[in-house]
mmCIF file with all atom_site columns, C-alpha atoms in Angstrom:
data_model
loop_
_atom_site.group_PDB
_atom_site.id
_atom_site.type_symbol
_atom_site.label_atom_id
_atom_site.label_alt_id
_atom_site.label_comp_id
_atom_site.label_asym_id
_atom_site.label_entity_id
_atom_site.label_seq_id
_atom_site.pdbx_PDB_ins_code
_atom_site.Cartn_x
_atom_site.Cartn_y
_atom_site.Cartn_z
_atom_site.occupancy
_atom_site.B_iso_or_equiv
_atom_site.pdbx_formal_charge
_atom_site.auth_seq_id
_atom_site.auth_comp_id
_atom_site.auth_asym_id
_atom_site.auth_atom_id
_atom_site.pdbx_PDB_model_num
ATOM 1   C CA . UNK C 1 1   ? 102.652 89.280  130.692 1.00 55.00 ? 1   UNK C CA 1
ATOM 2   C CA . UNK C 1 2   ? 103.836 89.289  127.152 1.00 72.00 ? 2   UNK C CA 1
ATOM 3   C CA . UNK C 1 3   ? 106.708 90.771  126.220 1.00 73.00 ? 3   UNK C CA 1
ATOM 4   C CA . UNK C 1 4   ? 105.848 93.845  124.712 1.00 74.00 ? 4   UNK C CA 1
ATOM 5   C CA . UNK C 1 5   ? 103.696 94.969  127.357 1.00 81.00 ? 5   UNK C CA 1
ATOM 6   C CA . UNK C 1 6   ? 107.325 94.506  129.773 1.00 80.00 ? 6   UNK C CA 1
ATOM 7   C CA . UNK C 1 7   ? 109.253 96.291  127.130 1.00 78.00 ? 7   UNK C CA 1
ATOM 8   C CA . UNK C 1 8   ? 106.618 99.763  127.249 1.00 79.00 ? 8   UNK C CA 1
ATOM 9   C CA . UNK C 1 9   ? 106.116 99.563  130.983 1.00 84.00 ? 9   UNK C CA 1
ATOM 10  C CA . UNK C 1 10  ? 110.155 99.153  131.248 1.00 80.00 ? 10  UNK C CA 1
ATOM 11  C CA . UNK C 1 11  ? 110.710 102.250 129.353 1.00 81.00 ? 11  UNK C CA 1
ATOM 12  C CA . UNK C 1 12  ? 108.072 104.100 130.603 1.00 83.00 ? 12  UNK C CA 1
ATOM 13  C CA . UNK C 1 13  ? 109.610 103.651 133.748 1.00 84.00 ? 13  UNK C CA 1
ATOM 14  C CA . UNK C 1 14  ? 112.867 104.544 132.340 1.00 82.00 ? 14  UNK C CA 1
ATOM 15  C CA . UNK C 1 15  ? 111.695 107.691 130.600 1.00 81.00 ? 15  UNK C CA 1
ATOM 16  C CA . UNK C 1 16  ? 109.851 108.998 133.884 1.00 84.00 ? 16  UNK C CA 1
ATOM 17  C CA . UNK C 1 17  ? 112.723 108.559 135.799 1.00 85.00 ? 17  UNK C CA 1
ATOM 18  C CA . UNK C 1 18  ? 116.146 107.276 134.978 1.00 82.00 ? 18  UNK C CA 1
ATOM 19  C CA . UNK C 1 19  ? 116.762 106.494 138.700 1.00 83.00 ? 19  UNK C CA 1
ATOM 20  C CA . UNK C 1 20  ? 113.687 104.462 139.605 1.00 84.00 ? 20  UNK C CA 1
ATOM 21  C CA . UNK C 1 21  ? 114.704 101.431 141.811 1.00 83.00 ? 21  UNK C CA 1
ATOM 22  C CA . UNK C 1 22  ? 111.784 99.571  140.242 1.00 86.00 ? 22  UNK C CA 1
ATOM 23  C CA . UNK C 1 23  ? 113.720 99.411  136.390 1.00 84.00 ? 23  UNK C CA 1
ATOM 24  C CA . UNK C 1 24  ? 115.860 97.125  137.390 1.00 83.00 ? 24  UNK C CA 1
ATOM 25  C CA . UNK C 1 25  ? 113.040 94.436  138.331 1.00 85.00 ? 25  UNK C CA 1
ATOM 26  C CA . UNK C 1 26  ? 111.411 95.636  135.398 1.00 84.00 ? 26  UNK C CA 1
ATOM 27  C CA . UNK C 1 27  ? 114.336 94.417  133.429 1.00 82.00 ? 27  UNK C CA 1
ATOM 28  C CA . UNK C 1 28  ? 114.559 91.392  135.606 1.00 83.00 ? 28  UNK C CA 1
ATOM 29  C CA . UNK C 1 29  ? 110.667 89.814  134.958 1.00 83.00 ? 29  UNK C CA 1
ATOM 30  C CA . UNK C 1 30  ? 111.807 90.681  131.282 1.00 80.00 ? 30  UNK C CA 1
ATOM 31  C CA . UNK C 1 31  ? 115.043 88.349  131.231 1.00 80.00 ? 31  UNK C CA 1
ATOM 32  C CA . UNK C 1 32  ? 112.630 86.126  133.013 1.00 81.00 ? 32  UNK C CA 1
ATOM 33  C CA . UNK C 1 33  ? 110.072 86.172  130.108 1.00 78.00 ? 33  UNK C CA 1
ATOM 34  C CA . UNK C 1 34  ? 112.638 86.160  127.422 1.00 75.00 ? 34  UNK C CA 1
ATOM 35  C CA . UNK C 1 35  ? 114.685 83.095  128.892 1.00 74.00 ? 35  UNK C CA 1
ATOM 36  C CA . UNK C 1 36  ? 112.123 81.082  127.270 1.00 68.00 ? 36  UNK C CA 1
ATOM 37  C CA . UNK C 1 37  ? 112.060 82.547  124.377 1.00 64.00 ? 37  UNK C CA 1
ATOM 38  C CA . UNK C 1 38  ? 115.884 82.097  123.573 1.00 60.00 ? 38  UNK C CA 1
ATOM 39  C CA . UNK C 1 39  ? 116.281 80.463  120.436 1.00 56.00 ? 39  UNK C CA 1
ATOM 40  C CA . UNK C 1 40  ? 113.912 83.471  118.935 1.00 51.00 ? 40  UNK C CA 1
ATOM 41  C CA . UNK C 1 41  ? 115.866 86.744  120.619 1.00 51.00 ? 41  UNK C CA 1
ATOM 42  C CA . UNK C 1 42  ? 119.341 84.938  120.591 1.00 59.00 ? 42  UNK C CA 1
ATOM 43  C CA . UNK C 1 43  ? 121.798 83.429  122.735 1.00 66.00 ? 43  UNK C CA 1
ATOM 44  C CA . UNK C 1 44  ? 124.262 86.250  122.299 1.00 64.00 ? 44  UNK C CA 1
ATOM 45  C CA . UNK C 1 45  ? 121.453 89.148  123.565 1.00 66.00 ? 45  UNK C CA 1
ATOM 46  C CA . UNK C 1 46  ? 120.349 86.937  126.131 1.00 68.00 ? 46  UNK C CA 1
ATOM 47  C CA . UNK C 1 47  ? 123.265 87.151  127.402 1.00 73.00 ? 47  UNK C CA 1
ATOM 48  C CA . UNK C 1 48  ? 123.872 91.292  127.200 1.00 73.00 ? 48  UNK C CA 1
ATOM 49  C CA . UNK C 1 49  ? 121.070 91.412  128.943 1.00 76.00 ? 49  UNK C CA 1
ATOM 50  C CA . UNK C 1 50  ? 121.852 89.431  131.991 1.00 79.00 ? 50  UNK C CA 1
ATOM 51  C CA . UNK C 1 51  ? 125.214 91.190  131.921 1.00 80.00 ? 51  UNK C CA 1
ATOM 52  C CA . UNK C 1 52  ? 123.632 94.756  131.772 1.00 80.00 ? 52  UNK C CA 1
ATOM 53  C CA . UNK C 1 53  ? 121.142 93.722  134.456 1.00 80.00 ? 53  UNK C CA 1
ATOM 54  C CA . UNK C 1 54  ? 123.820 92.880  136.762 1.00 82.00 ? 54  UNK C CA 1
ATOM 55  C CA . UNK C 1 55  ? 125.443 95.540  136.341 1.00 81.00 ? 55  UNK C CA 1
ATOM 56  C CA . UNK C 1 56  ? 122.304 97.838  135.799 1.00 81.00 ? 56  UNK C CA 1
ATOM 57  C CA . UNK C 1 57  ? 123.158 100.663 139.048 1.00 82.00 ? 57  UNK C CA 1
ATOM 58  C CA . UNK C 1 58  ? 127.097 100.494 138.077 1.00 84.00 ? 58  UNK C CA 1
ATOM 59  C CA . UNK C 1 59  ? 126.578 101.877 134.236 1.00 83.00 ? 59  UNK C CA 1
ATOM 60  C CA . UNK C 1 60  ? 126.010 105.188 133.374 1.00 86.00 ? 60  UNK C CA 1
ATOM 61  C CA . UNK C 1 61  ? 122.601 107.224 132.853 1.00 83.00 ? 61  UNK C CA 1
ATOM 62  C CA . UNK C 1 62  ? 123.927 107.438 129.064 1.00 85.00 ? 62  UNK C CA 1
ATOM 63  C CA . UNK C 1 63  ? 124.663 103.933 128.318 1.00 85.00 ? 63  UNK C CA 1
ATOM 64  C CA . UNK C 1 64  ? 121.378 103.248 130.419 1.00 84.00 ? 64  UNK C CA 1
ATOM 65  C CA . UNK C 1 65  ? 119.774 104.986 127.776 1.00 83.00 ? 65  UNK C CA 1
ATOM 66  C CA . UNK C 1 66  ? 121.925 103.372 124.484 1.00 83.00 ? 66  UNK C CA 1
ATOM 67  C CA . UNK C 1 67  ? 120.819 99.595  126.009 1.00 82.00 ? 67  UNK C CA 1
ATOM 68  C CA . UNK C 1 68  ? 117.291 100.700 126.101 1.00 81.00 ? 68  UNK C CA 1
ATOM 69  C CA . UNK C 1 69  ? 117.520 101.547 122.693 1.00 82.00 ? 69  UNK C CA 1
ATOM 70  C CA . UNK C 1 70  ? 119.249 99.015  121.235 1.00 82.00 ? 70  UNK C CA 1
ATOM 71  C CA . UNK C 1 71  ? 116.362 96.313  123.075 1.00 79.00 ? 71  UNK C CA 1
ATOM 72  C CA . UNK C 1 72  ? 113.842 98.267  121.493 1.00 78.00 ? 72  UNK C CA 1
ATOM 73  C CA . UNK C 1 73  ? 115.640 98.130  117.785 1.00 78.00 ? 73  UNK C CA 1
ATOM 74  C CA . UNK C 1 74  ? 115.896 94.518  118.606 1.00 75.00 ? 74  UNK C CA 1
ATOM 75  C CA . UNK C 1 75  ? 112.297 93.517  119.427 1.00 72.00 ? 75  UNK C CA 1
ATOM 76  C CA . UNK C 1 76  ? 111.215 96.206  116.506 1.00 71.00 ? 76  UNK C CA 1
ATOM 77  C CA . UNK C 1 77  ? 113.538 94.438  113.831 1.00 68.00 ? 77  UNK C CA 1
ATOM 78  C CA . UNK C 1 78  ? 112.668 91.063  114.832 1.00 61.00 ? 78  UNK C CA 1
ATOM 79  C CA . UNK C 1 79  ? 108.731 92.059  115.091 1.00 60.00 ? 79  UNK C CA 1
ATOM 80  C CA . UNK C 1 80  ? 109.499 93.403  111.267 1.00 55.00 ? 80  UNK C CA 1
ATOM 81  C CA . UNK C 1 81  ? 111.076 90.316  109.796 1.00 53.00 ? 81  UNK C CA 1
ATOM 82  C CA . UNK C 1 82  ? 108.235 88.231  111.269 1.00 53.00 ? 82  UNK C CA 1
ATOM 83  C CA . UNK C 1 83  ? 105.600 90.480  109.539 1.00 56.00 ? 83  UNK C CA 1
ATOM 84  C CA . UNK C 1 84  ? 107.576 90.862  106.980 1.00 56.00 ? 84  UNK C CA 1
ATOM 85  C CA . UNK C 1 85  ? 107.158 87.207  106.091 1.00 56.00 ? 85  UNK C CA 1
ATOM 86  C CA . UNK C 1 86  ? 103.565 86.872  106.623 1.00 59.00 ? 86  UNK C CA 1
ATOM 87  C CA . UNK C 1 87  ? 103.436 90.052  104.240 1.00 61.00 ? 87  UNK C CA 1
ATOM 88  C CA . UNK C 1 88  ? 106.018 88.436  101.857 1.00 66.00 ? 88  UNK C CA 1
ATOM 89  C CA . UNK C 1 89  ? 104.058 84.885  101.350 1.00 66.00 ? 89  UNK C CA 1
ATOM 90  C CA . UNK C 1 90  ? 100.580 86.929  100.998 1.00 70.00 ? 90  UNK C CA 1
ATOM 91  C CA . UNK C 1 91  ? 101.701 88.710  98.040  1.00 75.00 ? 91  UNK C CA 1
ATOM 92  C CA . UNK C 1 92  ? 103.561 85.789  96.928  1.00 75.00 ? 92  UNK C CA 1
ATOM 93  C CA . UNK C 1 93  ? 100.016 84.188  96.620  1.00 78.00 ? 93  UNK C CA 1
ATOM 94  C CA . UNK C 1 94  ? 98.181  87.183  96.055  1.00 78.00 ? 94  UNK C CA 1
ATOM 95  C CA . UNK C 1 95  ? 100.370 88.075  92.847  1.00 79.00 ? 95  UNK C CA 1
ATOM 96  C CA . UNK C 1 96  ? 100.105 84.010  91.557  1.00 81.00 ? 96  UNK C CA 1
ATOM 97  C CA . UNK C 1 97  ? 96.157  84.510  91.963  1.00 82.00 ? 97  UNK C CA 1
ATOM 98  C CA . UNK C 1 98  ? 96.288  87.885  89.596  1.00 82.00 ? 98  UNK C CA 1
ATOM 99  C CA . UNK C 1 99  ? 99.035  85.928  87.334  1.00 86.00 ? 99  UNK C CA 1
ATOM 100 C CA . UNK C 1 100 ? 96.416  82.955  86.768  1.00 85.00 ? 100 UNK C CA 1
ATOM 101 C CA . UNK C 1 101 ? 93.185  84.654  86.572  1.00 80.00 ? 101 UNK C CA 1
ATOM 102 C CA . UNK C 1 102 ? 94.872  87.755  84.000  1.00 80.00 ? 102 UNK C CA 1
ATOM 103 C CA . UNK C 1 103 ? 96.057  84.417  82.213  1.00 85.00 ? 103 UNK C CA 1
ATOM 104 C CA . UNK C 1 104 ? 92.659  82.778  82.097  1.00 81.00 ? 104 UNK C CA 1
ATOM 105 C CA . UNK C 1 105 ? 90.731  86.441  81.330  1.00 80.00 ? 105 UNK C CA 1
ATOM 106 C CA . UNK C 1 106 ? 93.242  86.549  78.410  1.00 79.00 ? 106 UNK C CA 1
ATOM 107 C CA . UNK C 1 107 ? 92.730  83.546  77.151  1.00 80.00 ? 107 UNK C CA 1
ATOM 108 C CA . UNK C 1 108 ? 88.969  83.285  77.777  1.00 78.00 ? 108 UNK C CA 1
ATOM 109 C CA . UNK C 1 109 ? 88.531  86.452  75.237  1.00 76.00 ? 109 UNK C CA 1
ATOM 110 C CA . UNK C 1 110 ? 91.200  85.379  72.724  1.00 74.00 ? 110 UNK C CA 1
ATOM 111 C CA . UNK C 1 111 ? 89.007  81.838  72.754  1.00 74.00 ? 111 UNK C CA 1
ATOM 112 C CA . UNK C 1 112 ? 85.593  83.963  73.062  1.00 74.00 ? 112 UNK C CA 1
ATOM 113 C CA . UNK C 1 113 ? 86.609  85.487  69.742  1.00 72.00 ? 113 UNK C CA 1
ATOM 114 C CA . UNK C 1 114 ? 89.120  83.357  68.175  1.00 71.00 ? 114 UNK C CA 1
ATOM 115 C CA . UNK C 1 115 ? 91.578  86.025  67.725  1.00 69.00 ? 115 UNK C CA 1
ATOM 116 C CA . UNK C 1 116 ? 94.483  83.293  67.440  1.00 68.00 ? 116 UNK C CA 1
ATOM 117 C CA . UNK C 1 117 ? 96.069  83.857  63.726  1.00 67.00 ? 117 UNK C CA 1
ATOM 118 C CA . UNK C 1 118 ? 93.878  86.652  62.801  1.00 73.00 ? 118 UNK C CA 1
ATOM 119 C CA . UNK C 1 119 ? 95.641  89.829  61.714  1.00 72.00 ? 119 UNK C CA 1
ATOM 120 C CA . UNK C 1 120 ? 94.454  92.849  59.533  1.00 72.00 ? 120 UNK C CA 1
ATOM 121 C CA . UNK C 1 121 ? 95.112  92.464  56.109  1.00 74.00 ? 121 UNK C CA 1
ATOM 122 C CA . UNK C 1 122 ? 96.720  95.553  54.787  1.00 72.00 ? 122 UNK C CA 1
ATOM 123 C CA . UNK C 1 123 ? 95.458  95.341  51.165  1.00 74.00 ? 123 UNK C CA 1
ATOM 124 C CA . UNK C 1 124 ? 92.286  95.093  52.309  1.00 76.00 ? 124 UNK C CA 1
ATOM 125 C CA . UNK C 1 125 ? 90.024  97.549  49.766  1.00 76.00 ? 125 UNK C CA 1
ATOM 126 C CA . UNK C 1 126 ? 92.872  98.136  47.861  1.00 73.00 ? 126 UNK C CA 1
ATOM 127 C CA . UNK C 1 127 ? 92.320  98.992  44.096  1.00 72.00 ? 127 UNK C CA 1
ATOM 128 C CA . UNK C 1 128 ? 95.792  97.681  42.546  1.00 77.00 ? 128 UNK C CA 1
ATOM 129 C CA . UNK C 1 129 ? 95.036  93.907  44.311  1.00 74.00 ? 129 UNK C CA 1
ATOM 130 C CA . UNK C 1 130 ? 93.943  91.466  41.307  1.00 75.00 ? 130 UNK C CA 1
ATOM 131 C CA . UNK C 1 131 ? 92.115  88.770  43.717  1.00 75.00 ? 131 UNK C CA 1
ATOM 132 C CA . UNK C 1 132 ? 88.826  89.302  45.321  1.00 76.00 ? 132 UNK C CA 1
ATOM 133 C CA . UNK C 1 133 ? 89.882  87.152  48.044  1.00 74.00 ? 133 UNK C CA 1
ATOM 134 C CA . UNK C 1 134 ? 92.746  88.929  49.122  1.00 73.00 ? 134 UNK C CA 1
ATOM 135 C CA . UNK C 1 135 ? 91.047  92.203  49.003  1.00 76.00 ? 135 UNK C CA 1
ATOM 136 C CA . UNK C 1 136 ? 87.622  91.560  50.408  1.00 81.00 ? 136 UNK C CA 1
ATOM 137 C CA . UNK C 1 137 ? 88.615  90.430  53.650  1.00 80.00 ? 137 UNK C CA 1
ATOM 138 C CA . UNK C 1 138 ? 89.362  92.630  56.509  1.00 81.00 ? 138 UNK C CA 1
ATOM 139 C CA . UNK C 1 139 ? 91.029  90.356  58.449  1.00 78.00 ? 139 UNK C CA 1
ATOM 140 C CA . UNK C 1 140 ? 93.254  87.415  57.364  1.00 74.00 ? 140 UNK C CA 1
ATOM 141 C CA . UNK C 1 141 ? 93.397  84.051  59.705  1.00 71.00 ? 141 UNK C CA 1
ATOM 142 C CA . UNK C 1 142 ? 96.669  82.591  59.355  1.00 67.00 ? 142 UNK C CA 1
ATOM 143 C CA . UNK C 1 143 ? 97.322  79.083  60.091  1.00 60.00 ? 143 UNK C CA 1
ATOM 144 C CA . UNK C 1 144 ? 99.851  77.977  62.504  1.00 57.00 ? 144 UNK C CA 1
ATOM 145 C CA . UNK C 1 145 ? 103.439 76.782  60.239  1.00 50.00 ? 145 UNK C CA 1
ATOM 146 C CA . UNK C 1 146 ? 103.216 73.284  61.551  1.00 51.00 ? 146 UNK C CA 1
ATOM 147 C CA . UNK C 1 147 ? 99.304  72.669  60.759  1.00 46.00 ? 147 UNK C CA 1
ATOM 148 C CA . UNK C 1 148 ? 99.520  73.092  57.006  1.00 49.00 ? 148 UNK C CA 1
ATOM 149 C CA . UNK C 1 149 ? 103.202 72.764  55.449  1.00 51.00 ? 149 UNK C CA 1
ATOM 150 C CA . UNK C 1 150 ? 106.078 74.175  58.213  1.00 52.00 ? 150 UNK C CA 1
ATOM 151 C CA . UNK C 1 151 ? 105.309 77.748  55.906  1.00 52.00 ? 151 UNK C CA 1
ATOM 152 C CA . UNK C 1 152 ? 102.382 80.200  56.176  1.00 53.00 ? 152 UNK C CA 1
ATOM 153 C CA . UNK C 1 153 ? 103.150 81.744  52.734  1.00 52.00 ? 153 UNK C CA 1
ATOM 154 C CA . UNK C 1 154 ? 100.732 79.764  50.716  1.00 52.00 ? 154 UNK C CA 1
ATOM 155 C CA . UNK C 1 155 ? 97.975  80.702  52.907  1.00 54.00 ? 155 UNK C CA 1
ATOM 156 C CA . UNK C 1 156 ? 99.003  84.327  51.774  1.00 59.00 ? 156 UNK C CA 1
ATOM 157 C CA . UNK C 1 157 ? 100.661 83.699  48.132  1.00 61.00 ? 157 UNK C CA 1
ATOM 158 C CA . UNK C 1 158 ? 97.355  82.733  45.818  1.00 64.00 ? 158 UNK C CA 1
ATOM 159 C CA . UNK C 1 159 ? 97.618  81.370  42.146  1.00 68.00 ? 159 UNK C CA 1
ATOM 160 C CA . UNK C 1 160 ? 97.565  84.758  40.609  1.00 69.00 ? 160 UNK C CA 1
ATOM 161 C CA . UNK C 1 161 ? 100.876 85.982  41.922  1.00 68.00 ? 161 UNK C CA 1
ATOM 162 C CA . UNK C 1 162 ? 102.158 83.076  40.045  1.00 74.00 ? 162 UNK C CA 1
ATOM 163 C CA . UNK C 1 163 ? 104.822 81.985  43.041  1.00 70.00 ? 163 UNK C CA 1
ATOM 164 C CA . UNK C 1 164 ? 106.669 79.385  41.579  1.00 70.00 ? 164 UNK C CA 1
ATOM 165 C CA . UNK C 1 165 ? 109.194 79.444  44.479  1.00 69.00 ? 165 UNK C CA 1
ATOM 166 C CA . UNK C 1 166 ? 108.763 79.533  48.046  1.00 65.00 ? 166 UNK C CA 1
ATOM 167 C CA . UNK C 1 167 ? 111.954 79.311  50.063  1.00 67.00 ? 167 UNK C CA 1
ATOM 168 C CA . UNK C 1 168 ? 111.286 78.248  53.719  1.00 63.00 ? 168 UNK C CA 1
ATOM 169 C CA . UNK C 1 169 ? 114.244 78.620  56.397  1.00 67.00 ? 169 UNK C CA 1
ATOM 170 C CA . UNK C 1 170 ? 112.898 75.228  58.184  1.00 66.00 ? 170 UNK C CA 1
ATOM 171 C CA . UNK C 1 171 ? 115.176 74.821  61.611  1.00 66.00 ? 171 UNK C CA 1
ATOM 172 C CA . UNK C 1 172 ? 112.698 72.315  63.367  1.00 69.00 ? 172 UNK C CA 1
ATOM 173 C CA . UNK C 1 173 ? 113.218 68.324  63.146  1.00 73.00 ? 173 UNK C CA 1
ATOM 174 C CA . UNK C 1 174 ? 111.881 66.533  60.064  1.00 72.00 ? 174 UNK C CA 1
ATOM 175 C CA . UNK C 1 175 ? 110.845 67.459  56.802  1.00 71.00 ? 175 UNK C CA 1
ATOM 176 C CA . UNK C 1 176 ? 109.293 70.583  56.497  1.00 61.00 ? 176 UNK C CA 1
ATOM 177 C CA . UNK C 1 177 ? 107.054 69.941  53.410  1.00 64.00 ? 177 UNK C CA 1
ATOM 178 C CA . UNK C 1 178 ? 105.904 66.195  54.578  1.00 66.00 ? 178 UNK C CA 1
#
């Protein structure tokens, strides 16, 4: 009989009457079960448990009642941890799963589109920009800093702004305009 079928029929028994003769067998088969099931309930309970079953008729109605309780808390917290960690490692998965496939979506549609370096260009169809290239196009496609020279601004500086510096804050190794 497992154990939680011992536990409800023990406390049925308990609850329809706290002086039935038959509790303390009923306590008895369940020491019985749980003796090989030790390393799971504990040494230390196992233990209480022989002690109160000894002593089952000699304790009062009361702390009759408090042991019953406290075996049921037991079982109930150890039946939560276990389900706890099936429950834990499931989402555990279940939340890598949505991390990879929200990763792959993402990227799927940024490579679907090539939205990598694009940006709007804010002087798009505006009247006081002097090149047609700068002011035709909606949206500007930047290259990365370390495909070109280690600087985007000459992808966004053209000859008629007539840049004749460009200082570049380089921090990376090597030369940044090799």
């Amino acid at each position: 009989m497992p154990v939680d079928e011992v536990l409800l029929d023990l406390v049925m028994a308990f609850v329809k009457d706290q002086n039935d003769p038959s509790i303390k067998d009923k306590l008895q088969a369940l020491q019985q079960i749980l003796s090989a099931e030790r390393d799971e309930f504990g040494e230390q309970k196992y233990i209480c448990l022989a002690e109160v079953v000894q002593n089952w008729n000699e304790i009062s109605p009361k702390e009759q009642e408090q042991f019953l309780e406290y075996l049921l808390y037991c079982f109930m917290r150890t039946r939560e941890f276990h389900e706890g960690m099936k429950n834990s490692s499931m989402n555990w998965v279940r939340g890598l799963l949505q991390d990879i496939f929200t990763f792959l979506s993402k990227t799927g549609i940024c490579c679907w589109r090539w939205e990598w370096g694009t940006v709007y260009n804010f002087l798009y169809k505006n009247g006081n920009v002097t090149d047609e290239a700068m002011k035709s196009r909606e949206f500007l496609h930047l290259v990365d800093a370390g495909l070109a020279i280690n600087t985007p601004y000459p992808l966004v500086l053209p000859p008629a702004r007539e840049a004749h510096l460009i200082l570049s804050f380089d921090f990376s190794a090597g030369d940044p305009l090799e």
